[in-house]
Amino acid sequence: MELSEIRVRELAKGKEVNIGIDVHKESWHITIRSDGEELFKGRIRGSYEELEKQLKRLSECKIKVAYEAGPSGFWLYDKLTEVGIETIVTPPSLIPMEIGNKVKTDKRDSSKLAKLLEKGMLKKVHVLSEESRGKREVLRTRRQLVEHKNDVARQIKSKLLFHGIESPFVKNQHWGKKYIKWLKELELKQTALKTSINALVALYEYLKGMIKELTKEIVFLSKTEKYKNQVELLKTVPGIGTLTAMEIIIEIGEIKRFGRAEQLSSYLGMTPSEYSTGGHIRQGRITHGGNKRLRSALVESSWILISKDRLMRQKYETIKYRRGAKRAITAIARRLSSIIRIILIKNEAYRYEALLKRH
C-alpha cells in the first residue's frame, strides 16, 4: 500500500495522524492511521531521511509517532521532537498483549503500535535530555567495566584452579598489589599457559585503570553546581557514596515526576507481583521490571544501611523472620527508595525516624 498524493489531499488540515514504527538497524516498518483507517503500511530503509519523506506529505496534519524502547535508543525521539512531532517511546513490557495471538512480525508490530497510539493506550518512558543521557553513559560504562573486570578475575582464578596452581594468599587478600605481582611472577613449565595468564592479568589491570579514569570523571561531575547539593544530601544516607548518589540522580532524572513513592518503586521494578482470583489475592516476587542498574545499586546500599541504622536493622530482621533474607533486603531497598524520594523533593538530610514520621 502506498501513501498516495490523492489520499493525502483527502486528509483535512489539522487531522490527527498516528504512526507506529517498528525500528530495526537496516529497515523500519511503518503504519500510518487516521480516523480508525489504515492509510499506509510498508517497509522503508532504516534512516530518518526516508521517514522524513513520508512525514513531509503529512505536513498539514497533526502527527503523533510511537516506537518501542530498545537498542535504537532515543536519537529518533530527539529528531522528531525537534521538528515539533509528538513522540512516544513505549516500553515493550507494557504494551497490551492480545490473548492467544502468538504471531509476531515487523508488520504486525508497527500496525499494533499505530492502533494503540490512536486509542491512547500506550505507556511512555521518561526520556532524559541528550546531555543527561551522555552523562548517564559514563556511569553505565563504568558499571559495565566493573562487571567485565570481575569476569576476568573469575577467569584467572578458574585457570589457576584448573591447572592446580595454589595461591599463597587468603581469600580477602586477592587482587591487591601483592597478588597481582605474584601472578606476574608465576613460574610455570608451560610457556603457553604463562602467556594466557599474563594476557588476562594485563586485561584486568587495563580495565582497572579505565574504571579509575571514569570514576574521576563521575567525581568531577558530582562537584558541579548541578549535582553538588543533591549528592551531599544523598551521602547522608548510610551506604550511599558519591558514585551511588550520582547513579540515583542521573538515572532517575526529575524526581518530582514520581507523584507517589509507589510510582518510584514501580520504576525500579520493586513492586511485588500480584495474583488474584475470586476472593483470593496473593503477592509474589518483585516484578524485576524497570531500572535494573538502579535497583541493584539500592540493594547493595541497603546491606550497609541495615548495619548502620538500628531501626532499619530491626525492620530487616522482622521481615527476614517471616519471609527470608532475600525478600527482607528487597523490602529495605524499596523503603530506601521512598526515603531517597523524600530527601530529593524536600531537600532534607537523612534522619530515618524524622522522615518516617513526618511523611
Short mmCIF file of C-alpha atoms in Angstrom, two decimals:
data_model
loop_
_atom_site.label_atom_id
_atom_site.label_comp_id
_atom_site.label_asym_id
_atom_site.label_seq_id
_atom_site.Cartn_x
_atom_site.Cartn_y
_atom_site.Cartn_z
CA MET A 1 0.00 0.00 0.00
CA GLU A 2 1.33 3.43 -0.86
CA LEU A 3 0.56 6.80 0.69
CA SER A 4 -0.57 8.48 -2.50
CA GLU A 5 -0.76 12.24 -3.05
CA ILE A 6 -4.52 11.90 -3.72
CA ARG A 7 -5.09 10.14 -0.37
CA VAL A 8 -3.08 12.79 1.45
CA ARG A 9 -5.21 15.58 -0.04
CA GLU A 10 -8.28 13.83 1.35
CA LEU A 11 -6.94 14.38 4.86
CA ALA A 12 -8.31 17.61 6.27
CA LYS A 13 -5.88 20.21 7.52
CA GLY A 14 -5.16 19.62 11.21
CA LYS A 15 -6.33 15.99 11.07
CA GLU A 16 -4.67 13.70 13.63
CA VAL A 17 -2.43 11.04 12.12
CA ASN A 18 -0.93 8.21 14.19
CA ILE A 19 2.26 6.48 13.07
CA GLY A 20 3.64 3.25 14.53
CA ILE A 21 7.27 2.42 13.71
CA ASP A 22 8.96 -0.94 14.24
CA VAL A 23 12.59 0.19 14.33
CA HIS A 24 15.48 -2.07 13.30
CA LYS A 25 19.06 -1.42 12.23
CA GLU A 26 18.64 -1.93 8.48
CA SER A 27 14.95 -1.21 7.88
CA TRP A 28 11.84 0.15 9.57
CA HIS A 29 8.25 -0.96 9.14
CA ILE A 30 5.77 1.89 9.48
CA THR A 31 1.98 2.01 9.73
CA ILE A 32 0.03 5.27 9.34
CA ARG A 33 -3.54 5.56 10.60
CA SER A 34 -6.19 8.29 10.80
CA ASP A 35 -9.83 8.13 11.95
CA GLY A 36 -9.64 4.39 12.52
CA GLU A 37 -8.43 3.75 8.97
CA GLU A 38 -5.08 2.45 7.83
CA LEU A 39 -3.57 4.82 5.26
CA PHE A 40 -0.18 3.24 4.74
CA LYS A 41 1.72 0.13 5.74
CA GLY A 42 5.17 -0.62 4.41
CA ARG A 43 8.89 -1.03 4.89
CA ILE A 44 11.39 1.77 4.44
CA ARG A 45 15.18 1.96 4.70
CA GLY A 46 16.23 2.47 8.31
CA SER A 47 17.03 6.17 8.27
CA TYR A 48 15.41 9.39 9.37
CA GLU A 49 15.70 10.79 5.83
CA GLU A 50 13.42 8.04 4.47
CA LEU A 51 10.88 8.61 7.25
CA GLU A 52 11.02 12.35 6.62
CA LYS A 53 9.79 11.79 3.05
CA GLN A 54 6.58 10.28 4.42
CA LEU A 55 6.22 12.94 7.09
CA LYS A 56 6.50 15.80 4.59
CA ARG A 57 3.39 14.50 2.82
CA LEU A 58 1.54 14.91 6.12
CA SER A 59 2.88 18.37 6.92
CA GLU A 60 -0.59 19.88 7.38
CA CYS A 61 -1.72 17.12 9.75
CA LYS A 62 -1.24 16.73 13.48
CA ILE A 63 1.29 13.88 13.63
CA LYS A 64 1.88 11.51 16.55
CA VAL A 65 4.57 8.83 16.43
CA ALA A 66 5.27 5.79 18.61
CA TYR A 67 8.11 3.27 18.64
CA GLU A 68 9.43 0.75 21.16
CA ALA A 69 12.28 1.47 23.55
CA GLY A 70 15.28 -0.69 22.73
CA PRO A 71 18.75 -0.81 21.17
CA SER A 72 17.88 2.05 18.80
CA GLY A 73 17.88 4.44 21.75
CA PHE A 74 16.37 7.91 21.69
CA TRP A 75 18.01 9.69 18.77
CA LEU A 76 14.85 9.26 16.66
CA TYR A 77 12.83 10.78 19.52
CA ASP A 78 15.22 13.76 19.51
CA LYS A 79 14.88 14.26 15.75
CA LEU A 80 11.07 14.07 15.74
CA THR A 81 10.64 16.23 18.83
CA GLU A 82 12.97 18.83 17.37
CA VAL A 83 10.59 19.35 14.42
CA GLY A 84 7.56 19.53 16.71
CA ILE A 85 6.18 15.98 16.31
CA GLU A 86 4.70 14.44 19.45
CA THR A 87 6.61 11.20 20.00
CA ILE A 88 6.12 8.34 22.43
CA VAL A 89 8.86 5.83 23.21
CA THR A 90 6.97 2.93 24.77
CA PRO A 91 8.42 0.12 26.93
CA PRO A 92 7.83 -3.28 25.19
CA SER A 93 6.92 -4.92 28.52
CA LEU A 94 3.95 -2.56 28.99
CA ILE A 95 2.40 -2.90 25.52
CA PRO A 96 -1.05 -4.55 25.87
CA MET A 97 -1.00 -8.16 24.65
CA GLU A 98 -3.67 -9.84 22.54
CA ILE A 99 -4.72 -13.09 24.21
CA GLY A 100 -3.98 -16.12 22.05
CA ASN A 101 -2.05 -14.16 19.42
CA LYS A 102 1.42 -15.71 19.19
CA VAL A 103 2.34 -14.33 15.78
CA LYS A 104 4.94 -11.54 15.91
CA THR A 105 6.18 -9.79 12.77
CA ASP A 106 7.51 -6.30 11.99
CA LYS A 107 4.32 -5.56 10.04
CA ARG A 108 2.07 -6.59 12.93
CA ASP A 109 4.19 -4.73 15.48
CA SER A 110 4.03 -1.39 13.64
CA SER A 111 0.30 -1.85 13.00
CA LYS A 112 -0.31 -2.63 16.67
CA LEU A 113 1.65 0.43 17.78
CA ALA A 114 -0.35 2.68 15.44
CA LYS A 115 -3.69 1.28 16.67
CA LEU A 116 -2.79 1.57 20.36
CA LEU A 117 -1.41 5.07 19.83
CA GLU A 118 -4.67 6.08 18.15
CA LYS A 119 -6.63 4.74 21.14
CA GLY A 120 -4.32 6.39 23.69
CA MET A 121 -3.36 3.04 25.21
CA LEU A 122 0.45 3.29 25.11
CA LYS A 123 2.62 3.96 28.17
CA LYS A 124 5.73 6.04 27.62
CA VAL A 125 9.19 6.02 29.10
CA HIS A 126 10.71 9.18 30.52
CA VAL A 127 13.31 10.43 28.05
CA LEU A 128 16.24 12.26 29.60
CA SER A 129 17.81 15.22 27.85
CA GLU A 130 20.62 14.48 25.41
CA GLU A 131 23.13 15.98 27.87
CA SER A 132 21.88 13.84 30.77
CA ARG A 133 21.95 10.71 28.59
CA GLY A 134 25.59 11.42 27.78
CA LYS A 135 26.48 11.69 31.48
CA ARG A 136 24.46 8.56 32.21
CA GLU A 137 26.60 6.65 29.71
CA VAL A 138 29.69 7.42 31.80
CA LEU A 139 28.04 5.77 34.81
CA ARG A 140 26.72 2.83 32.83
CA THR A 141 30.04 2.27 31.08
CA ARG A 142 31.83 2.24 34.44
CA ARG A 143 29.41 -0.36 35.79
CA GLN A 144 29.89 -2.47 32.64
CA LEU A 145 33.67 -2.30 33.00
CA VAL A 146 33.42 -3.30 36.68
CA GLU A 147 31.38 -6.35 35.65
CA HIS A 148 33.91 -7.12 32.90
CA LYS A 149 36.81 -6.79 35.36
CA ASN A 150 35.09 -9.18 37.77
CA ASP A 151 34.57 -11.67 34.93
CA VAL A 152 38.29 -11.52 34.09
CA ALA A 153 39.17 -12.06 37.76
CA ARG A 154 36.99 -15.18 37.81
CA GLN A 155 38.61 -16.42 34.59
CA ILE A 156 42.08 -16.07 36.15
CA LYS A 157 41.05 -17.95 39.30
CA SER A 158 39.39 -20.62 37.17
CA LYS A 159 42.64 -21.18 35.21
CA LEU A 160 44.65 -21.44 38.42
CA LEU A 161 42.20 -24.00 39.81
CA PHE A 162 42.07 -25.99 36.55
CA HIS A 163 45.87 -26.30 36.44
CA GLY A 164 46.27 -26.99 40.17
CA ILE A 165 48.07 -23.72 40.95
CA GLU A 166 47.54 -22.76 44.61
CA SER A 167 47.57 -19.15 45.72
CA PRO A 168 49.57 -18.26 48.87
CA PHE A 169 47.02 -15.54 49.68
CA VAL A 170 43.86 -15.85 51.74
CA LYS A 171 40.57 -15.00 50.05
CA ASN A 172 40.23 -11.39 51.22
CA GLN A 173 43.78 -10.56 50.09
CA HIS A 174 43.09 -11.37 46.44
CA TRP A 175 43.52 -8.64 43.80
CA GLY A 176 45.75 -6.39 45.83
CA LYS A 177 49.14 -5.24 44.52
CA LYS A 178 50.94 -8.21 46.09
CA TYR A 179 48.55 -10.70 44.49
CA ILE A 180 48.93 -9.14 41.02
CA LYS A 181 52.74 -9.16 41.49
CA TRP A 182 52.60 -12.85 42.41
CA LEU A 183 50.53 -13.63 39.28
CA LYS A 184 53.02 -11.81 37.06
CA GLU A 185 55.99 -13.61 38.59
CA LEU A 186 54.47 -17.09 38.48
CA GLU A 187 56.99 -19.65 37.26
CA LEU A 188 55.27 -22.20 35.05
CA LYS A 189 56.63 -25.04 32.97
CA GLN A 190 54.29 -24.33 30.07
CA THR A 191 55.09 -21.08 28.29
CA ALA A 192 51.65 -21.07 26.61
CA LEU A 193 49.87 -21.19 29.99
CA LYS A 194 52.05 -18.36 31.30
CA THR A 195 51.21 -16.29 28.20
CA SER A 196 47.49 -16.94 28.73
CA ILE A 197 47.55 -15.87 32.40
CA ASN A 198 49.69 -12.81 31.63
CA ALA A 199 47.18 -11.71 28.95
CA LEU A 200 44.31 -11.91 31.43
CA VAL A 201 46.29 -10.09 34.14
CA ALA A 202 47.12 -7.31 31.64
CA LEU A 203 43.44 -7.05 30.68
CA TYR A 204 42.47 -6.93 34.37
CA GLU A 205 44.90 -4.07 35.01
CA TYR A 206 43.77 -2.20 31.90
CA LEU A 207 40.11 -2.42 32.95
CA LYS A 208 41.05 -1.32 36.46
CA GLY A 209 42.80 1.74 35.00
CA MET A 210 39.82 2.64 32.78
CA ILE A 211 37.45 2.29 35.76
CA LYS A 212 39.68 4.67 37.72
CA GLU A 213 39.52 7.25 34.91
CA LEU A 214 35.72 7.05 34.67
CA THR A 215 35.45 7.29 38.46
CA LYS A 216 37.44 10.55 38.36
CA GLU A 217 35.05 11.91 35.72
CA ILE A 218 31.99 11.00 37.83
CA VAL A 219 33.51 12.56 40.97
CA PHE A 220 34.23 15.71 38.96
CA LEU A 221 30.60 15.85 37.76
CA SER A 222 29.35 15.34 41.34
CA LYS A 223 31.07 18.56 42.39
CA THR A 224 29.47 20.69 39.69
CA GLU A 225 26.69 23.14 40.55
CA LYS A 226 24.00 20.94 39.01
CA TYR A 227 24.64 17.90 41.22
CA LYS A 228 26.62 19.04 44.29
CA ASN A 229 23.72 19.73 46.67
CA GLN A 230 21.78 16.58 45.83
CA VAL A 231 24.89 14.42 46.09
CA GLU A 232 25.72 15.80 49.54
CA LEU A 233 22.16 15.16 50.74
CA LEU A 234 22.12 11.57 49.49
CA LYS A 235 25.52 10.87 51.03
CA THR A 236 23.96 11.43 54.46
CA VAL A 237 22.26 8.05 53.93
CA PRO A 238 24.46 5.22 55.28
CA GLY A 239 25.53 3.07 52.33
CA ILE A 240 25.30 5.79 49.68
CA GLY A 241 28.57 7.27 48.44
CA THR A 242 29.37 9.63 45.59
CA LEU A 243 29.08 7.02 42.81
CA THR A 244 25.74 5.63 44.00
CA ALA A 245 24.39 9.14 44.60
CA MET A 246 25.27 10.14 41.03
CA GLU A 247 23.74 6.95 39.68
CA ILE A 248 20.49 7.70 41.56
CA ILE A 249 20.33 11.35 40.44
CA ILE A 250 21.14 10.77 36.77
CA GLU A 251 19.20 7.53 36.24
CA ILE A 252 16.04 8.92 37.90
CA GLY A 253 16.20 12.37 36.33
CA GLU A 254 13.44 14.67 37.59
CA ILE A 255 12.34 13.14 40.92
CA LYS A 256 9.10 15.14 41.04
CA ARG A 257 7.73 13.14 38.12
CA PHE A 258 7.06 10.43 40.72
CA GLY A 259 3.99 11.80 42.50
CA ARG A 260 3.93 8.87 44.93
CA ALA A 261 6.55 6.56 46.44
CA GLU A 262 4.80 3.59 44.78
CA GLN A 263 5.49 5.08 41.34
CA LEU A 264 9.23 5.23 42.04
CA SER A 265 9.10 1.69 43.42
CA SER A 266 7.42 0.54 40.21
CA TYR A 267 10.03 2.34 38.09
CA LEU A 268 12.71 0.40 39.96
CA GLY A 269 10.89 -2.92 39.48
CA MET A 270 10.49 -3.36 43.24
CA THR A 271 6.71 -3.66 43.29
CA PRO A 272 5.55 -7.15 44.36
CA SER A 273 3.74 -9.08 41.63
CA GLU A 274 0.12 -9.91 42.44
CA TYR A 275 -2.09 -12.86 41.55
CA SER A 276 -5.80 -12.61 42.27
CA THR A 277 -8.66 -14.97 41.55
CA GLY A 278 -12.08 -14.94 43.10
CA GLY A 279 -11.68 -13.59 46.63
CA HIS A 280 -8.06 -14.65 46.95
CA ILE A 281 -5.13 -12.29 46.49
CA ARG A 282 -1.53 -13.49 46.64
CA GLN A 283 1.57 -11.33 46.35
CA GLY A 284 4.64 -12.87 44.74
CA ARG A 285 8.18 -11.79 43.99
CA ILE A 286 9.01 -8.30 42.75
CA THR A 287 8.30 -7.62 39.08
CA HIS A 288 12.00 -7.09 38.16
CA GLY A 289 10.86 -4.61 35.51
CA GLY A 290 12.15 -1.07 35.27
CA ASN A 291 15.67 0.13 36.00
CA LYS A 292 17.80 -2.92 36.83
CA ARG A 293 21.02 -0.94 37.40
CA LEU A 294 19.49 1.36 39.99
CA ARG A 295 17.64 -1.49 41.70
CA SER A 296 20.93 -3.35 42.07
CA ALA A 297 22.68 -0.24 43.45
CA LEU A 298 19.96 0.31 46.08
CA VAL A 299 20.09 -3.32 47.22
CA GLU A 300 23.89 -3.02 47.63
CA SER A 301 23.43 0.17 49.67
CA SER A 302 20.72 -1.45 51.80
CA TRP A 303 23.15 -4.04 53.18
CA ILE A 304 25.31 -1.22 54.55
CA LEU A 305 22.27 0.73 55.72
CA ILE A 306 21.00 -2.09 57.96
CA SER A 307 24.45 -2.37 59.56
CA LYS A 308 24.43 1.35 60.45
CA ASP A 309 20.78 2.15 61.18
CA ARG A 310 19.26 0.37 64.18
CA LEU A 311 15.63 0.84 63.14
CA MET A 312 16.31 -0.36 59.60
CA ARG A 313 18.05 -3.41 61.07
CA GLN A 314 15.01 -4.19 63.20
CA LYS A 315 12.76 -3.87 60.16
CA TYR A 316 15.04 -6.18 58.18
CA GLU A 317 15.15 -8.83 60.94
CA THR A 318 11.34 -8.77 61.30
CA ILE A 319 10.77 -9.37 57.59
CA LYS A 320 13.63 -11.90 57.41
CA TYR A 321 12.00 -13.97 60.16
CA ARG A 322 8.74 -14.18 58.19
CA ARG A 323 9.88 -14.17 54.55
CA GLY A 324 13.63 -14.79 54.32
CA ALA A 325 16.74 -12.65 53.88
CA LYS A 326 16.37 -12.01 50.13
CA ARG A 327 12.84 -10.59 50.41
CA ALA A 328 13.81 -8.68 53.54
CA ILE A 329 16.68 -6.80 51.90
CA THR A 330 14.48 -6.06 48.88
CA ALA A 331 11.87 -4.57 51.23
CA ILE A 332 14.57 -2.39 52.81
CA ALA A 333 15.71 -1.26 49.35
CA ARG A 334 12.10 -0.39 48.49
CA ARG A 335 11.81 1.65 51.70
CA LEU A 336 15.17 3.27 50.93
CA SER A 337 13.83 4.38 47.54
CA SER A 338 10.94 6.12 49.33
CA ILE A 339 13.35 7.90 51.66
CA ILE A 340 15.53 8.97 48.72
CA ARG A 341 12.46 10.47 47.07
CA ILE A 342 11.68 12.49 50.22
CA ILE A 343 15.29 13.65 50.57
CA LEU A 344 15.44 14.93 46.98
CA ILE A 345 11.97 16.54 46.97
CA LYS A 346 12.22 18.14 50.42
CA ASN A 347 15.98 18.86 50.35
CA GLU A 348 16.39 17.20 53.73
CA ALA A 349 19.33 15.20 55.05
CA TYR A 350 18.82 11.59 56.18
CA ARG A 351 17.09 11.23 59.54
CA TYR A 352 15.19 7.97 59.37
CA GLU A 353 12.80 8.45 62.31
CA ALA A 354 12.03 12.07 61.39
CA LEU A 355 11.41 11.32 57.72
CA LEU A 356 9.24 8.32 58.50
CA LYS A 357 7.04 10.19 61.00
CA ARG A 358 6.67 13.46 59.03
CA HIS A 359 5.99 11.89 55.62
#
